[in-house]
Amino acid sequence: MIVTVSKIAFFGLALIILSGAKPISDVDKFQPEYKNRLFLTANNNKQMQEMQVALAGRFYQGLAVIGFSDGSKYKFGYLNQKGKIIIKPQFNGAGKFSSGLAPVGIGNKFGYINQTGTVVIKPEFDEAESFSEGLGRIGIRARYGYVNKLGKVVIKPQFEYAKMFSENLAVVEINGKTGYIDKTGKVAIQPQFNGAASFSEGLAAVEVKGKLGFIDKTGKIVIKPQFDEVAHFSEGLAVVKIKNKYGYIDKLGNVAIPLQFEQAEMKENSYYQEPAAFSFSQGLASVRIDGKRAYINKNGSVVISTEFTRASNFVEGMAGIEIDGKIGYIDLTGKLVIPAKFEWAEPFSEGLAAVVVNSEWGYINRAGKYVIRANFNKNP
């Protein structure tokens, strides 16, 4: 799927699969608000300096999506970790690099480029998504299939919906029901569910009669549908929700951490409701306790007690937290290692994180030092 300018939850938080909703792509999306300043780098040319930054993405395979606006439209390109624009903003959309290729929008079609910016799979698709396990999901006239890295359509567009491959299987929709196919395009698990998610750690969430449970790779229901919301298994546990309480189950369906974390009320005019519990990452999970965020271990014990209003999961040993409306980062001990001074921040990826100060994008390293500055003449 292609990056477009749209809103996302704080820090790209753990995605909860909602009952009745189609599976959602893990594509990165970014805030559109920060577009009123130049994104200057030492290697920008005059043409780039005349444009305005719309977004700065996470690094994948050494490159990050950047988007510029000239006031009327957006163009997307790629930046390297030294701050040099390697592929100039020229595309109508852009996705992350995977297997050395990235999906891009050219005109009203989508194809794939390599890391030099050369088009290697010509733009002939209505939709395209980053490669996963050697295949890229593509769409033609509202039907979905898959291409290989040579651009050959190996599974013809025929499905009403499809997701990227995960653990050698992909979610597809046929006649309004979801099931799974293998990499030859053969149905591996018959379409029979009202909704389904990708496999993770050998199990996948499915919806049956308005409730969510889990199946194994034979299609057998191993955890009966009984939950209102679930997340994928991560580090052996999965978040589940019944009514307004979140907790965790193991792969046998046993409650590992009681459903005790309560959902906050939806704020007026809010487009996102933060879940009360996130998936485990690096041995810890962010949960909501008494209106604040804390971190628990797999025994359910609080190991980092915080007064933060928001706190993301750990990525590369760092987690984003919010203090008085500003964002900073803590380490795995709970120590504030990067002060809360950012208006927006992304998770670390390949050692760098995109941040915003005074509506200007830049990238910091794990020490909080700017390695790519949004404006070299101004000290945030």
Tab-separated table of C-alpha atoms in Angstrom:
chain	number	residue	atom	x	y	z
A	1	MET	CA	0.000	0.000	0.000
A	2	ILE	CA	1.091	3.555	-0.678
A	3	VAL	CA	1.848	6.283	1.829
A	4	THR	CA	-0.624	9.125	1.593
A	5	VAL	CA	-1.110	12.197	3.721
A	6	SER	CA	-3.508	11.232	6.498
A	7	LYS	CA	-3.687	11.027	10.255
A	8	ILE	CA	-2.471	8.182	12.418
A	9	ALA	CA	-2.531	7.326	16.093
A	10	PHE	CA	0.182	8.629	18.400
A	11	PHE	CA	3.487	6.870	17.642
A	12	GLY	CA	1.835	4.359	15.310
A	13	LEU	CA	0.553	2.431	18.334
A	14	ALA	CA	-0.328	-1.247	18.382
A	15	LEU	CA	-3.205	-1.881	16.002
A	16	ILE	CA	-6.280	-3.510	17.467
A	17	ILE	CA	-8.421	-5.541	15.072
A	18	LEU	CA	-11.966	-4.284	15.387
A	19	SER	CA	-14.900	-6.606	15.171
A	20	GLY	CA	-16.583	-6.343	11.789
A	21	ALA	CA	-13.698	-4.453	10.211
A	22	LYS	CA	-11.639	-5.733	7.322
A	23	PRO	CA	-8.000	-6.396	8.142
A	24	ILE	CA	-5.978	-3.205	8.064
A	25	SER	CA	-2.626	-2.812	6.365
A	26	ASP	CA	0.504	-2.106	8.403
A	27	VAL	CA	1.446	0.695	6.023
A	28	ASP	CA	3.020	3.733	7.684
A	29	LYS	CA	1.008	6.939	7.541
A	30	PHE	CA	2.016	10.336	8.752
A	31	GLN	CA	0.620	13.575	10.081
A	32	PRO	CA	-0.089	16.239	7.412
A	33	GLU	CA	0.014	19.323	9.627
A	34	TYR	CA	3.737	20.066	9.537
A	35	LYS	CA	4.036	21.498	6.045
A	36	ASN	CA	4.755	25.170	6.593
A	37	ARG	CA	8.574	24.984	6.835
A	38	LEU	CA	11.337	23.880	4.542
A	39	PHE	CA	12.977	20.524	5.097
A	40	LEU	CA	16.559	21.596	4.466
A	41	THR	CA	19.517	19.236	4.168
A	42	ALA	CA	23.097	19.835	3.143
A	43	ASN	CA	22.428	18.137	-0.178
A	44	ASN	CA	19.207	19.875	-1.122
A	45	ASN	CA	19.213	21.703	-4.378
A	46	LYS	CA	17.292	24.877	-5.165
A	47	GLN	CA	14.322	22.950	-6.456
A	48	MET	CA	13.954	21.121	-3.153
A	49	GLN	CA	14.365	24.310	-1.140
A	50	GLU	CA	11.446	25.864	-2.951
A	51	MET	CA	9.180	23.057	-1.785
A	52	GLN	CA	7.723	22.480	1.681
A	53	VAL	CA	7.931	19.331	3.757
A	54	ALA	CA	4.696	17.467	4.351
A	55	LEU	CA	6.053	14.431	6.128
A	56	ALA	CA	9.129	12.450	7.029
A	57	GLY	CA	8.845	8.706	7.436
A	58	ARG	CA	10.678	5.839	9.093
A	59	PHE	CA	13.803	4.285	7.640
A	60	TYR	CA	13.569	0.934	5.903
A	61	GLN	CA	16.616	-0.568	4.215
A	62	GLY	CA	18.449	2.720	4.671
A	63	LEU	CA	15.847	4.993	3.059
A	64	ALA	CA	12.874	6.962	4.386
A	65	VAL	CA	9.887	8.371	2.540
A	66	ILE	CA	9.705	12.168	2.509
A	67	GLY	CA	6.884	14.227	1.080
A	68	PHE	CA	6.879	17.813	-0.143
A	69	SER	CA	4.069	20.177	-1.034
A	70	ASP	CA	4.293	23.113	-3.399
A	71	GLY	CA	1.045	24.409	-1.970
A	72	SER	CA	-1.234	22.580	-4.370
A	73	LYS	CA	-0.064	18.962	-4.463
A	74	TYR	CA	2.271	16.515	-2.741
A	75	LYS	CA	5.260	14.707	-4.195
A	76	PHE	CA	7.131	11.872	-2.506
A	77	GLY	CA	10.751	10.770	-2.619
A	78	TYR	CA	13.403	9.159	-0.407
A	79	LEU	CA	16.099	10.359	1.983
A	80	ASN	CA	19.141	8.426	3.237
A	81	GLN	CA	20.486	8.404	6.789
A	82	LYS	CA	22.999	11.129	6.001
A	83	GLY	CA	20.216	13.527	5.079
A	84	LYS	CA	20.780	13.323	1.347
A	85	ILE	CA	17.787	13.125	-0.955
A	86	ILE	CA	18.625	9.982	-2.916
A	87	ILE	CA	15.410	9.818	-4.921
A	88	LYS	CA	13.922	13.233	-5.573
A	89	PRO	CA	10.258	13.833	-4.725
A	90	GLN	CA	8.423	13.029	-7.940
A	91	PHE	CA	5.856	10.355	-7.077
A	92	ASN	CA	2.194	10.722	-6.199
A	93	GLY	CA	2.627	8.178	-3.422
A	94	ALA	CA	5.394	6.047	-1.963
A	95	GLY	CA	5.737	2.995	0.266
A	96	LYS	CA	8.556	1.557	2.319
A	97	PHE	CA	11.435	-0.396	0.798
A	98	SER	CA	11.340	-4.149	1.225
A	99	SER	CA	13.440	-6.697	-0.659
A	100	GLY	CA	15.144	-3.742	-2.355
A	101	LEU	CA	11.932	-2.462	-3.958
A	102	ALA	CA	9.277	0.106	-3.047
A	103	PRO	CA	5.808	0.816	-4.484
A	104	VAL	CA	5.313	4.293	-5.962
A	105	GLY	CA	2.551	6.217	-7.710
A	106	ILE	CA	3.264	7.519	-11.200
A	107	GLY	CA	0.367	9.375	-12.756
A	108	ASN	CA	-2.704	7.435	-11.706
A	109	LYS	CA	-0.995	4.035	-11.670
A	110	PHE	CA	1.428	2.277	-9.353
A	111	GLY	CA	4.613	0.339	-9.936
A	112	TYR	CA	7.895	-0.377	-8.145
A	113	ILE	CA	11.315	1.274	-8.034
A	114	ASN	CA	14.698	0.067	-6.816
A	115	GLN	CA	16.950	1.987	-4.425
A	116	THR	CA	18.401	4.122	-7.205
A	117	GLY	CA	14.912	5.334	-8.109
A	118	THR	CA	14.788	3.327	-11.339
A	119	VAL	CA	11.388	1.945	-12.249
A	120	VAL	CA	11.831	-1.830	-12.366
A	121	ILE	CA	8.171	-2.863	-12.412
A	122	LYS	CA	6.218	-0.581	-14.676
A	123	PRO	CA	3.238	1.334	-13.294
A	124	GLU	CA	0.217	-0.621	-14.431
A	125	PHE	CA	-1.600	-1.291	-11.170
A	126	ASP	CA	-4.411	0.637	-9.506
A	127	GLU	CA	-2.883	-0.253	-6.105
A	128	ALA	CA	0.423	-1.661	-4.924
A	129	GLU	CA	1.908	-2.618	-1.563
A	130	SER	CA	5.426	-3.239	-0.263
A	131	PHE	CA	6.851	-6.732	-0.748
A	132	SER	CA	6.436	-9.300	1.987
A	133	GLU	CA	7.940	-12.773	1.827
A	134	GLY	CA	8.881	-12.231	-1.819
A	135	LEU	CA	5.498	-11.088	-3.114
A	136	GLY	CA	3.829	-7.708	-3.489
A	137	ARG	CA	0.088	-7.250	-3.256
A	138	ILE	CA	-1.376	-5.396	-6.251
A	139	GLY	CA	-4.865	-4.290	-7.246
A	140	ILE	CA	-6.445	-3.909	-10.676
A	141	ARG	CA	-10.039	-2.745	-11.028
A	142	ALA	CA	-10.894	-3.573	-7.392
A	143	ARG	CA	-9.505	-7.097	-7.619
A	144	TYR	CA	-6.314	-8.140	-5.821
A	145	GLY	CA	-3.433	-10.444	-6.622
A	146	TYR	CA	0.357	-10.646	-6.283
A	147	VAL	CA	3.527	-9.974	-8.269
A	148	ASN	CA	7.052	-11.277	-7.760
A	149	LYS	CA	10.176	-9.107	-7.722
A	150	LEU	CA	10.568	-9.503	-11.482
A	151	GLY	CA	7.174	-7.882	-11.982
A	152	LYS	CA	5.484	-11.098	-13.075
A	153	VAL	CA	1.915	-11.512	-11.878
A	154	VAL	CA	2.118	-14.872	-10.115
A	155	ILE	CA	-1.354	-14.781	-8.555
A	156	LYS	CA	-3.782	-12.984	-10.837
A	157	PRO	CA	-6.009	-10.237	-9.402
A	158	GLN	CA	-9.198	-12.112	-8.529
A	159	PHE	CA	-9.902	-11.486	-4.858
A	160	GLU	CA	-12.293	-8.903	-3.445
A	161	TYR	CA	-9.725	-8.114	-0.770
A	162	ALA	CA	-6.239	-9.342	0.087
A	163	LYS	CA	-3.435	-8.710	2.564
A	164	MET	CA	0.299	-9.160	2.394
A	165	PHE	CA	1.733	-12.618	2.998
A	166	SER	CA	2.698	-13.514	6.549
A	167	GLU	CA	4.038	-16.912	7.569
A	168	ASN	CA	3.451	-18.134	3.974
A	169	LEU	CA	-0.275	-17.413	4.011
A	170	ALA	CA	-2.318	-14.377	2.973
A	171	VAL	CA	-5.813	-13.236	3.897
A	172	VAL	CA	-8.183	-13.034	0.918
A	173	GLU	CA	-11.867	-12.337	0.502
A	174	ILE	CA	-14.073	-14.370	-1.836
A	175	ASN	CA	-17.827	-13.789	-2.111
A	176	GLY	CA	-17.844	-11.700	1.041
A	177	LYS	CA	-16.041	-14.277	3.216
A	178	THR	CA	-12.393	-14.284	4.245
A	179	GLY	CA	-9.952	-17.178	4.168
A	180	TYR	CA	-6.309	-17.782	3.292
A	181	ILE	CA	-4.252	-18.707	0.234
A	182	ASP	CA	-0.715	-20.054	-0.130
A	183	LYS	CA	1.965	-18.600	-2.400
A	184	THR	CA	0.736	-20.559	-5.411
A	185	GLY	CA	-2.650	-18.879	-5.093
A	186	LYS	CA	-4.301	-22.083	-3.901
A	187	VAL	CA	-6.892	-21.770	-1.143
A	188	ALA	CA	-5.302	-23.106	2.037
A	189	ILE	CA	-8.107	-22.224	4.456
A	190	GLN	CA	-11.577	-21.952	2.974
A	191	PRO	CA	-13.201	-18.484	3.032
A	192	GLN	CA	-15.707	-18.841	5.861
A	193	PHE	CA	-15.033	-15.983	8.259
A	194	ASN	CA	-16.616	-12.541	8.532
A	195	GLY	CA	-13.151	-11.065	9.041
A	196	ALA	CA	-9.599	-12.331	9.380
A	197	ALA	CA	-6.110	-11.080	10.219
A	198	SER	CA	-2.632	-12.161	9.176
A	199	PHE	CA	-0.885	-15.030	10.931
A	200	SER	CA	1.530	-14.207	13.734
A	201	GLU	CA	3.365	-16.816	15.776
A	202	GLY	CA	1.317	-19.551	14.113
A	203	LEU	CA	-2.124	-18.164	14.948
A	204	ALA	CA	-4.505	-15.722	13.280
A	205	ALA	CA	-7.520	-13.818	14.550
A	206	VAL	CA	-10.862	-14.476	12.841
A	207	GLU	CA	-14.390	-13.223	13.300
A	208	VAL	CA	-17.329	-15.582	13.680
A	209	LYS	CA	-20.826	-14.288	14.458
A	210	GLY	CA	-19.540	-10.950	15.694
A	211	LYS	CA	-16.901	-12.350	18.061
A	212	LEU	CA	-13.170	-12.845	17.623
A	213	GLY	CA	-11.048	-15.910	18.249
A	214	PHE	CA	-7.983	-17.607	16.762
A	215	ILE	CA	-7.280	-20.355	14.237
A	216	ASP	CA	-4.153	-22.386	13.470
A	217	LYS	CA	-2.721	-22.932	9.992
A	218	THR	CA	-5.048	-25.835	9.283
A	219	GLY	CA	-8.005	-23.491	9.758
A	220	LYS	CA	-8.995	-25.133	13.024
A	221	ILE	CA	-10.407	-22.819	15.684
A	222	VAL	CA	-8.064	-23.237	18.653
A	223	ILE	CA	-9.317	-20.299	20.737
A	224	LYS	CA	-13.058	-19.930	20.436
A	225	PRO	CA	-14.515	-16.605	19.255
A	226	GLN	CA	-15.530	-14.798	22.433
A	227	PHE	CA	-13.736	-11.453	22.351
A	228	ASP	CA	-14.869	-8.010	21.212
A	229	GLU	CA	-11.359	-6.963	20.141
A	230	VAL	CA	-8.033	-8.714	19.835
A	231	ALA	CA	-4.494	-7.996	18.657
A	232	HIS	CA	-2.077	-10.425	17.021
A	233	PHE	CA	0.111	-12.670	19.156
A	234	SER	CA	3.409	-11.104	20.118
A	235	GLU	CA	6.003	-12.749	22.364
A	236	GLY	CA	3.520	-15.508	23.161
A	237	LEU	CA	0.640	-13.338	24.347
A	238	ALA	CA	-2.256	-11.511	22.683
A	239	VAL	CA	-4.292	-8.547	23.864
A	240	VAL	CA	-8.012	-9.297	24.132
A	241	LYS	CA	-10.981	-7.169	25.084
A	242	ILE	CA	-14.388	-8.043	26.509
A	243	LYS	CA	-16.755	-5.134	27.004
A	244	ASN	CA	-14.531	-2.329	28.303
A	245	LYS	CA	-11.708	-4.387	29.844
A	246	TYR	CA	-8.412	-5.454	28.273
A	247	GLY	CA	-6.104	-8.281	29.279
A	248	TYR	CA	-3.873	-10.961	27.739
A	249	ILE	CA	-4.257	-14.602	26.758
A	250	ASP	CA	-1.690	-17.277	25.917
A	251	LYS	CA	-1.745	-19.525	22.853
A	252	LEU	CA	-3.976	-22.057	24.586
A	253	GLY	CA	-6.568	-19.369	25.186
A	254	ASN	CA	-5.877	-19.223	28.901
A	255	VAL	CA	-6.016	-15.818	30.571
A	256	ALA	CA	-2.389	-14.967	31.315
A	257	ILE	CA	-3.011	-11.431	32.606
A	258	PRO	CA	-6.555	-10.703	33.833
A	259	LEU	CA	-8.847	-8.387	31.897
A	260	GLN	CA	-8.408	-5.413	34.182
A	261	PHE	CA	-7.193	-2.518	32.043
A	262	GLU	CA	-10.028	-0.151	31.314
A	263	GLN	CA	-10.637	1.781	28.126
A	264	ALA	CA	-10.729	5.565	28.385
A	265	GLU	CA	-13.787	7.415	27.191
A	266	MET	CA	-13.642	8.640	23.616
A	267	LYS	CA	-12.850	12.338	23.547
A	268	GLU	CA	-15.124	14.642	21.608
A	269	ASN	CA	-13.920	15.216	18.022
A	270	SER	CA	-11.214	12.575	18.507
A	271	TYR	CA	-10.429	10.397	15.490
A	272	TYR	CA	-8.594	7.779	17.553
A	273	GLN	CA	-9.213	6.012	20.837
A	274	GLU	CA	-6.051	4.727	22.465
A	275	PRO	CA	-6.419	1.081	23.568
A	276	ALA	CA	-5.949	0.339	27.256
A	277	ALA	CA	-3.335	-2.339	26.518
A	278	PHE	CA	-0.777	-2.790	23.748
A	279	SER	CA	0.982	-5.896	22.452
A	280	PHE	CA	4.183	-7.008	24.143
A	281	SER	CA	7.438	-5.752	22.685
A	282	GLN	CA	10.894	-6.374	24.121
A	283	GLY	CA	9.324	-8.063	27.131
A	284	LEU	CA	7.120	-5.136	28.148
A	285	ALA	CA	3.682	-3.777	27.272
A	286	SER	CA	2.163	-0.343	27.745
A	287	VAL	CA	-1.127	-0.405	29.680
A	288	ARG	CA	-3.546	2.150	31.109
A	289	ILE	CA	-3.893	2.188	34.918
A	290	ASP	CA	-5.906	4.873	36.731
A	291	GLY	CA	-5.813	7.159	33.705
A	292	LYS	CA	-2.030	6.977	33.243
A	293	ARG	CA	0.266	4.722	31.236
A	294	ALA	CA	2.544	2.132	32.838
A	295	TYR	CA	4.558	-0.856	31.638
A	296	ILE	CA	3.976	-4.429	32.734
A	297	ASN	CA	5.963	-7.632	32.295
A	298	LYS	CA	4.509	-10.969	31.207
A	299	ASN	CA	3.515	-11.782	34.769
A	300	GLY	CA	1.319	-8.692	34.764
A	301	SER	CA	3.529	-6.888	37.282
A	302	VAL	CA	4.114	-3.161	36.856
A	303	VAL	CA	7.833	-2.687	36.201
A	304	ILE	CA	7.776	0.919	35.001
A	305	SER	CA	5.291	3.118	36.802
A	306	THR	CA	4.775	6.396	34.996
A	307	GLU	CA	2.763	9.558	35.145
A	308	PHE	CA	2.703	9.814	31.368
A	309	THR	CA	-0.590	10.490	29.654
A	310	ARG	CA	0.571	8.449	26.684
A	311	ALA	CA	3.312	5.880	26.259
A	312	SER	CA	4.058	3.745	23.210
A	313	ASN	CA	5.569	0.288	22.989
A	314	PHE	CA	9.317	-0.190	22.956
A	315	VAL	CA	11.097	-0.245	19.622
A	316	GLU	CA	14.871	-0.601	19.478
A	317	GLY	CA	15.004	-0.151	23.247
A	318	MET	CA	13.154	3.179	23.219
A	319	ALA	CA	9.530	4.125	23.841
A	320	GLY	CA	7.802	7.410	23.168
A	321	ILE	CA	6.080	9.129	26.085
A	322	GLU	CA	4.058	12.331	26.466
A	323	ILE	CA	4.618	14.901	29.224
A	324	ASP	CA	2.572	18.118	29.282
A	325	GLY	CA	1.700	17.781	25.629
A	326	LYS	CA	5.277	17.186	24.446
A	327	ILE	CA	6.912	13.927	23.390
A	328	GLY	CA	10.185	12.368	24.553
A	329	TYR	CA	11.667	8.890	24.918
A	330	ILE	CA	12.430	6.513	27.783
A	331	ASP	CA	14.685	3.440	27.833
A	332	LEU	CA	13.827	-0.052	29.065
A	333	THR	CA	14.546	0.944	32.670
A	334	GLY	CA	12.007	3.777	32.493
A	335	LYS	CA	14.684	6.473	32.492
A	336	LEU	CA	13.874	9.592	30.465
A	337	VAL	CA	16.802	9.605	28.054
A	338	ILE	CA	15.500	12.116	25.489
A	339	PRO	CA	13.617	15.094	27.000
A	340	ALA	CA	9.988	15.661	26.090
A	341	LYS	CA	10.231	18.598	23.700
A	342	PHE	CA	8.798	17.324	20.426
A	343	GLU	CA	5.418	18.146	18.957
A	344	TRP	CA	5.379	14.863	17.052
A	345	ALA	CA	7.623	11.821	17.017
A	346	GLU	CA	7.869	8.474	15.296
A	347	PRO	CA	9.260	5.199	16.671
A	348	PHE	CA	12.950	4.526	16.124
A	349	SER	CA	13.773	2.660	12.952
A	350	GLU	CA	17.282	1.656	11.968
A	351	GLY	CA	18.652	3.832	14.754
A	352	LEU	CA	16.847	7.074	13.862
A	353	ALA	CA	13.482	8.656	14.685
A	354	ALA	CA	11.615	11.391	12.830
A	355	VAL	CA	10.591	14.238	15.151
A	356	VAL	CA	8.998	17.668	14.887
A	357	VAL	CA	9.916	20.853	16.798
A	358	ASN	CA	8.348	24.214	15.966
A	359	SER	CA	6.610	22.562	13.016
A	360	GLU	CA	9.961	21.492	11.524
A	361	TRP	CA	10.905	17.878	10.792
A	362	GLY	CA	14.247	16.316	11.583
A	363	TYR	CA	15.803	13.003	12.635
A	364	ILE	CA	17.471	12.196	15.939
A	365	ASN	CA	19.614	9.271	17.060
A	366	ARG	CA	19.215	7.256	20.267
A	367	ALA	CA	21.203	9.862	22.185
A	368	GLY	CA	18.658	12.514	21.171
A	369	LYS	CA	21.167	14.233	18.904
A	370	TYR	CA	20.013	15.607	15.576
A	371	VAL	CA	21.681	13.821	12.681
A	372	ILE	CA	19.411	15.317	10.043
A	373	ARG	CA	18.217	18.825	10.770
A	374	ALA	CA	15.003	20.324	9.492
A	375	ASN	CA	16.548	23.783	9.704
A	376	PHE	CA	20.289	24.064	10.246
A	377	ASN	CA	20.139	27.721	11.260
A	378	LYS	CA	17.757	27.248	14.120
A	379	ASN	CA	18.403	25.394	17.381
A	380	PRO	CA	15.188	23.739	18.630
